[in-house]
Amino acid sequence: MSAGPIKITRHIHACVEIECGSSRLIIDPGSFGAPDLQGATILFTHNHPDHLDPTILDQSMDIYAPRSVAHALDIEVHIVDHGHTFTVGDFTIEVVGSKHARLIHAQGLGENIGYLINGRVLHPGDAFQPIKAVELALLPVNGPWLKMLDIEDYLKKYTPTNFAGIHDGIVNDYGLAINKKFLTLLASEYGSNYVPLKVGESFEI
């Protein structure tokens, strides 16, 4: 595992690109849009279309995902579950969690995993993984399954050093401005640093 700097670049919605040394990860390239995937290792958290676009994948790609994603694809996938740890280049990746946050009571809980990368960066997928004091948590901030009170509860209990909002691809500019206002306030209240990354912007730890 590299102890060197890690660069995180936001893409659309829940998709992020993470670079360390000569290695590159892309997490959750979905149907809202995705960066160039060539040469990257690709991680998926679950099989919802906003996180997974099968049309941009091919057999040459190195893909890690939960079982539900593997079953949705007709190409080879490394299946990973909660508790697994694997190494890709300069990254050591721990798989955390197993269930999607509840959308509605009329629907069961789907599969969802998160990834803790080099013990420093957390992408939780569509859930709030209970891991304390990571250097950067990529927190979902909008969706039919969450509200600002959920984000407040997470920051109060688990307080990452830094956090950036993801999962906001369904929000217009007015909503994004409201998000920024509340996330800035919550960061100040609970002793974290809010990093307001727009699509294409990067942050290094």
mmCIF file of N, CA, C and O in Angstrom, residues 137-179:
data_model
loop_
_atom_site.group_PDB
_atom_site.id
_atom_site.type_symbol
_atom_site.label_atom_id
_atom_site.label_comp_id
_atom_site.label_asym_id
_atom_site.label_seq_id
_atom_site.Cartn_x
_atom_site.Cartn_y
_atom_site.Cartn_z
ATOM 1 N N ALA A 137 -14.167 11.265 3.185
ATOM 2 C CA ALA A 137 -15.377 10.489 2.929
ATOM 3 C C ALA A 137 -16.134 11.134 1.781
ATOM 4 O O ALA A 137 -16.358 12.355 1.780
ATOM 5 N N LEU A 138 -16.494 10.322 0.791
ATOM 6 C CA LEU A 138 -17.298 10.779 -0.334
ATOM 7 C C LEU A 138 -18.753 10.465 0.008
ATOM 8 O O LEU A 138 -19.191 9.325 -0.111
ATOM 9 N N LEU A 139 -19.482 11.477 0.462
ATOM 10 C CA LEU A 139 -20.796 11.234 1.055
ATOM 11 C C LEU A 139 -21.921 11.531 0.075
ATOM 12 O O LEU A 139 -21.964 12.614 -0.515
ATOM 13 N N PRO A 140 -22.851 10.593 -0.115
ATOM 14 C CA PRO A 140 -24.043 10.897 -0.894
ATOM 15 C C PRO A 140 -24.826 12.023 -0.230
ATOM 16 O O PRO A 140 -24.987 12.024 0.995
ATOM 17 N N VAL A 141 -25.298 12.964 -1.039
ATOM 18 C CA VAL A 141 -25.988 14.129 -0.468
ATOM 19 C C VAL A 141 -27.408 14.309 -0.999
ATOM 20 O O VAL A 141 -28.151 15.130 -0.460
ATOM 21 N N ASN A 142 -27.788 13.574 -2.033
ATOM 22 C CA ASN A 142 -29.159 13.643 -2.546
ATOM 23 C C ASN A 142 -29.593 12.283 -3.054
ATOM 24 O O ASN A 142 -28.780 11.515 -3.548
ATOM 25 N N GLY A 143 -30.883 12.021 -2.943
ATOM 26 C CA GLY A 143 -31.432 10.765 -3.446
ATOM 27 C C GLY A 143 -32.733 10.460 -2.737
ATOM 28 O O GLY A 143 -33.026 11.038 -1.681
ATOM 29 N N PRO A 144 -33.520 9.540 -3.270
ATOM 30 C CA PRO A 144 -34.816 9.229 -2.652
ATOM 31 C C PRO A 144 -34.706 8.543 -1.311
ATOM 32 O O PRO A 144 -35.707 8.377 -0.615
ATOM 33 N N TRP A 145 -33.495 8.158 -0.920
ATOM 34 C CA TRP A 145 -33.325 7.419 0.327
ATOM 35 C C TRP A 145 -32.653 8.230 1.428
ATOM 36 O O TRP A 145 -32.401 7.696 2.511
ATOM 37 N N LEU A 146 -32.360 9.523 1.193
ATOM 38 C CA LEU A 146 -31.622 10.244 2.235
ATOM 39 C C LEU A 146 -32.095 11.678 2.369
ATOM 40 O O LEU A 146 -32.755 12.236 1.500
ATOM 41 N N LYS A 147 -31.712 12.274 3.498
ATOM 42 C CA LYS A 147 -32.006 13.671 3.797
ATOM 43 C C LYS A 147 -30.817 14.275 4.540
ATOM 44 O O LYS A 147 -29.916 13.558 4.983
ATOM 45 N N MET A 148 -30.792 15.568 4.679
ATOM 46 C CA MET A 148 -29.668 16.239 5.345
ATOM 47 C C MET A 148 -29.478 15.759 6.781
ATOM 48 O O MET A 148 -28.354 15.736 7.296
ATOM 49 N N LEU A 149 -30.551 15.358 7.439
ATOM 50 C CA LEU A 149 -30.419 14.847 8.801
ATOM 51 C C LEU A 149 -29.566 13.580 8.847
ATOM 52 O O LEU A 149 -28.849 13.342 9.824
ATOM 53 N N ASP A 150 -29.628 12.757 7.786
ATOM 54 C CA ASP A 150 -28.786 11.564 7.716
ATOM 55 C C ASP A 150 -27.313 11.943 7.636
ATOM 56 O O ASP A 150 -26.455 11.320 8.275
ATOM 57 N N ILE A 151 -27.022 12.960 6.834
ATOM 58 C CA ILE A 151 -25.646 13.428 6.708
ATOM 59 C C ILE A 151 -25.161 14.013 8.033
ATOM 60 O O ILE A 151 -24.039 13.761 8.473
ATOM 61 N N GLU A 152 -26.032 14.771 8.699
ATOM 62 C CA GLU A 152 -25.668 15.327 10.003
ATOM 63 C C GLU A 152 -25.367 14.222 11.011
ATOM 64 O O GLU A 152 -24.362 14.282 11.739
ATOM 65 N N ASP A 153 -26.216 13.197 11.063
ATOM 66 C CA ASP A 153 -25.980 12.088 11.986
ATOM 67 C C ASP A 153 -24.634 11.424 11.710
ATOM 68 O O ASP A 153 -23.891 11.068 12.642
ATOM 69 N N TYR A 154 -24.321 11.237 10.425
ATOM 70 C CA TYR A 154 -23.056 10.592 10.065
ATOM 71 C C TYR A 154 -21.864 11.442 10.502
ATOM 72 O O TYR A 154 -20.908 10.929 11.113
ATOM 73 N N LEU A 155 -21.902 12.727 10.194
ATOM 74 C CA LEU A 155 -20.783 13.602 10.551
ATOM 75 C C LEU A 155 -20.600 13.685 12.060
ATOM 76 O O LEU A 155 -19.471 13.756 12.557
ATOM 77 N N LYS A 156 -21.691 13.659 12.788
ATOM 78 C CA LYS A 156 -21.616 13.723 14.247
ATOM 79 C C LYS A 156 -20.983 12.468 14.831
ATOM 80 O O LYS A 156 -20.146 12.534 15.745
ATOM 81 N N LYS A 157 -21.331 11.288 14.285
ATOM 82 C CA LYS A 157 -20.855 10.020 14.844
ATOM 83 C C LYS A 157 -19.472 9.622 14.345
ATOM 84 O O LYS A 157 -18.668 9.052 15.094
ATOM 85 N N TYR A 158 -19.179 9.904 13.078
ATOM 86 C CA TYR A 158 -17.993 9.315 12.443
ATOM 87 C C TYR A 158 -16.968 10.345 11.971
ATOM 88 O O TYR A 158 -15.832 9.987 11.699
ATOM 89 N N THR A 159 -17.307 11.583 11.837
ATOM 90 C CA THR A 159 -16.464 12.754 11.626
ATOM 91 C C THR A 159 -15.207 12.505 10.804
ATOM 92 O O THR A 159 -14.099 12.375 11.347
ATOM 93 N N PRO A 160 -15.325 12.437 9.492
ATOM 94 C CA PRO A 160 -14.123 12.363 8.650
ATOM 95 C C PRO A 160 -13.328 13.656 8.714
ATOM 96 O O PRO A 160 -13.876 14.726 9.007
ATOM 97 N N THR A 161 -12.035 13.561 8.450
ATOM 98 C CA THR A 161 -11.221 14.776 8.413
ATOM 99 C C THR A 161 -11.736 15.721 7.335
ATOM 100 O O THR A 161 -11.866 16.930 7.558
ATOM 101 N N ASN A 162 -12.029 15.163 6.162
ATOM 102 C CA ASN A 162 -12.589 15.916 5.039
ATOM 103 C C ASN A 162 -13.767 15.124 4.480
ATOM 104 O O ASN A 162 -13.806 13.897 4.572
ATOM 105 N N PHE A 163 -14.700 15.826 3.857
ATOM 106 C CA PHE A 163 -15.737 15.126 3.108
ATOM 107 C C PHE A 163 -16.134 15.942 1.886
ATOM 108 O O PHE A 163 -16.042 17.168 1.876
ATOM 109 N N ALA A 164 -16.524 15.228 0.846
ATOM 110 C CA ALA A 164 -17.048 15.839 -0.367
ATOM 111 C C ALA A 164 -18.389 15.207 -0.679
ATOM 112 O O ALA A 164 -18.600 14.023 -0.423
ATOM 113 N N GLY A 165 -19.298 15.978 -1.229
ATOM 114 C CA GLY A 165 -20.599 15.464 -1.595
ATOM 115 C C GLY A 165 -20.569 14.794 -2.958
ATOM 116 O O GLY A 165 -19.939 15.285 -3.898
ATOM 117 N N ILE A 166 -21.236 13.648 -3.052
ATOM 118 C CA ILE A 166 -21.448 12.977 -4.329
ATOM 119 C C ILE A 166 -22.936 12.621 -4.423
ATOM 120 O O ILE A 166 -23.721 12.972 -3.552
ATOM 121 N N HIS A 167 -23.328 11.936 -5.493
ATOM 122 C CA HIS A 167 -24.701 11.476 -5.674
ATOM 123 C C HIS A 167 -25.664 12.665 -5.723
ATOM 124 O O HIS A 167 -26.708 12.680 -5.061
ATOM 125 N N ASP A 168 -25.313 13.671 -6.523
ATOM 126 C CA ASP A 168 -26.156 14.857 -6.655
ATOM 127 C C ASP A 168 -26.503 15.154 -8.112
ATOM 128 O O ASP A 168 -26.864 16.272 -8.466
ATOM 129 N N GLY A 169 -26.416 14.122 -8.966
ATOM 130 C CA GLY A 169 -26.650 14.330 -10.384
ATOM 131 C C GLY A 169 -28.097 14.606 -10.749
ATOM 132 O O GLY A 169 -28.386 14.984 -11.888
ATOM 133 N N ILE A 170 -29.025 14.419 -9.815
ATOM 134 C CA ILE A 170 -30.436 14.690 -10.088
ATOM 135 C C ILE A 170 -30.861 16.065 -9.572
ATOM 136 O O ILE A 170 -32.046 16.397 -9.583
ATOM 137 N N VAL A 171 -29.903 16.891 -9.154
ATOM 138 C CA VAL A 171 -30.202 18.164 -8.504
ATOM 139 C C VAL A 171 -29.848 19.315 -9.438
ATOM 140 O O VAL A 171 -28.781 19.318 -10.058
ATOM 141 N N ASN A 172 -30.713 20.314 -9.527
ATOM 142 C CA ASN A 172 -30.413 21.489 -10.355
ATOM 143 C C ASN A 172 -29.534 22.482 -9.580
ATOM 144 O O ASN A 172 -29.161 22.243 -8.423
ATOM 145 N N ASP A 173 -29.204 23.586 -10.223
ATOM 146 C CA ASP A 173 -28.280 24.550 -9.615
ATOM 147 C C ASP A 173 -28.821 25.139 -8.315
ATOM 148 O O ASP A 173 -28.053 25.433 -7.393
ATOM 149 N N TYR A 174 -30.126 25.323 -8.224
ATOM 150 C CA TYR A 174 -30.711 25.848 -6.986
ATOM 151 C C TYR A 174 -30.494 24.859 -5.839
ATOM 152 O O TYR A 174 -30.113 25.240 -4.726
ATOM 153 N N GLY A 175 -30.737 23.590 -6.113
ATOM 154 C CA GLY A 175 -30.536 22.573 -5.088
ATOM 155 C C GLY A 175 -29.087 22.419 -4.693
ATOM 156 O O GLY A 175 -28.769 22.214 -3.509
ATOM 157 N N LEU A 176 -28.174 22.521 -5.658
ATOM 158 C CA LEU A 176 -26.750 22.424 -5.340
ATOM 159 C C LEU A 176 -26.313 23.555 -4.426
ATOM 160 O O LEU A 176 -25.482 23.364 -3.524
ATOM 161 N N ALA A 177 -26.861 24.748 -4.646
ATOM 162 C CA ALA A 177 -26.532 25.889 -3.775
ATOM 163 C C ALA A 177 -27.039 25.654 -2.356
ATOM 164 O O ALA A 177 -26.355 25.979 -1.371
ATOM 165 N N ILE A 178 -28.232 25.077 -2.238
ATOM 166 C CA ILE A 178 -28.757 24.745 -0.906
ATOM 167 C C ILE A 178 -27.880 23.686 -0.240
ATOM 168 O O ILE A 178 -27.551 23.782 0.952
ATOM 169 N N ASN A 179 -27.496 22.667 -1.003
ATOM 170 C CA ASN A 179 -26.589 21.643 -0.466
ATOM 171 C C ASN A 179 -25.343 22.278 0.110
ATOM 172 O O ASN A 179 -24.918 21.959 1.235
#
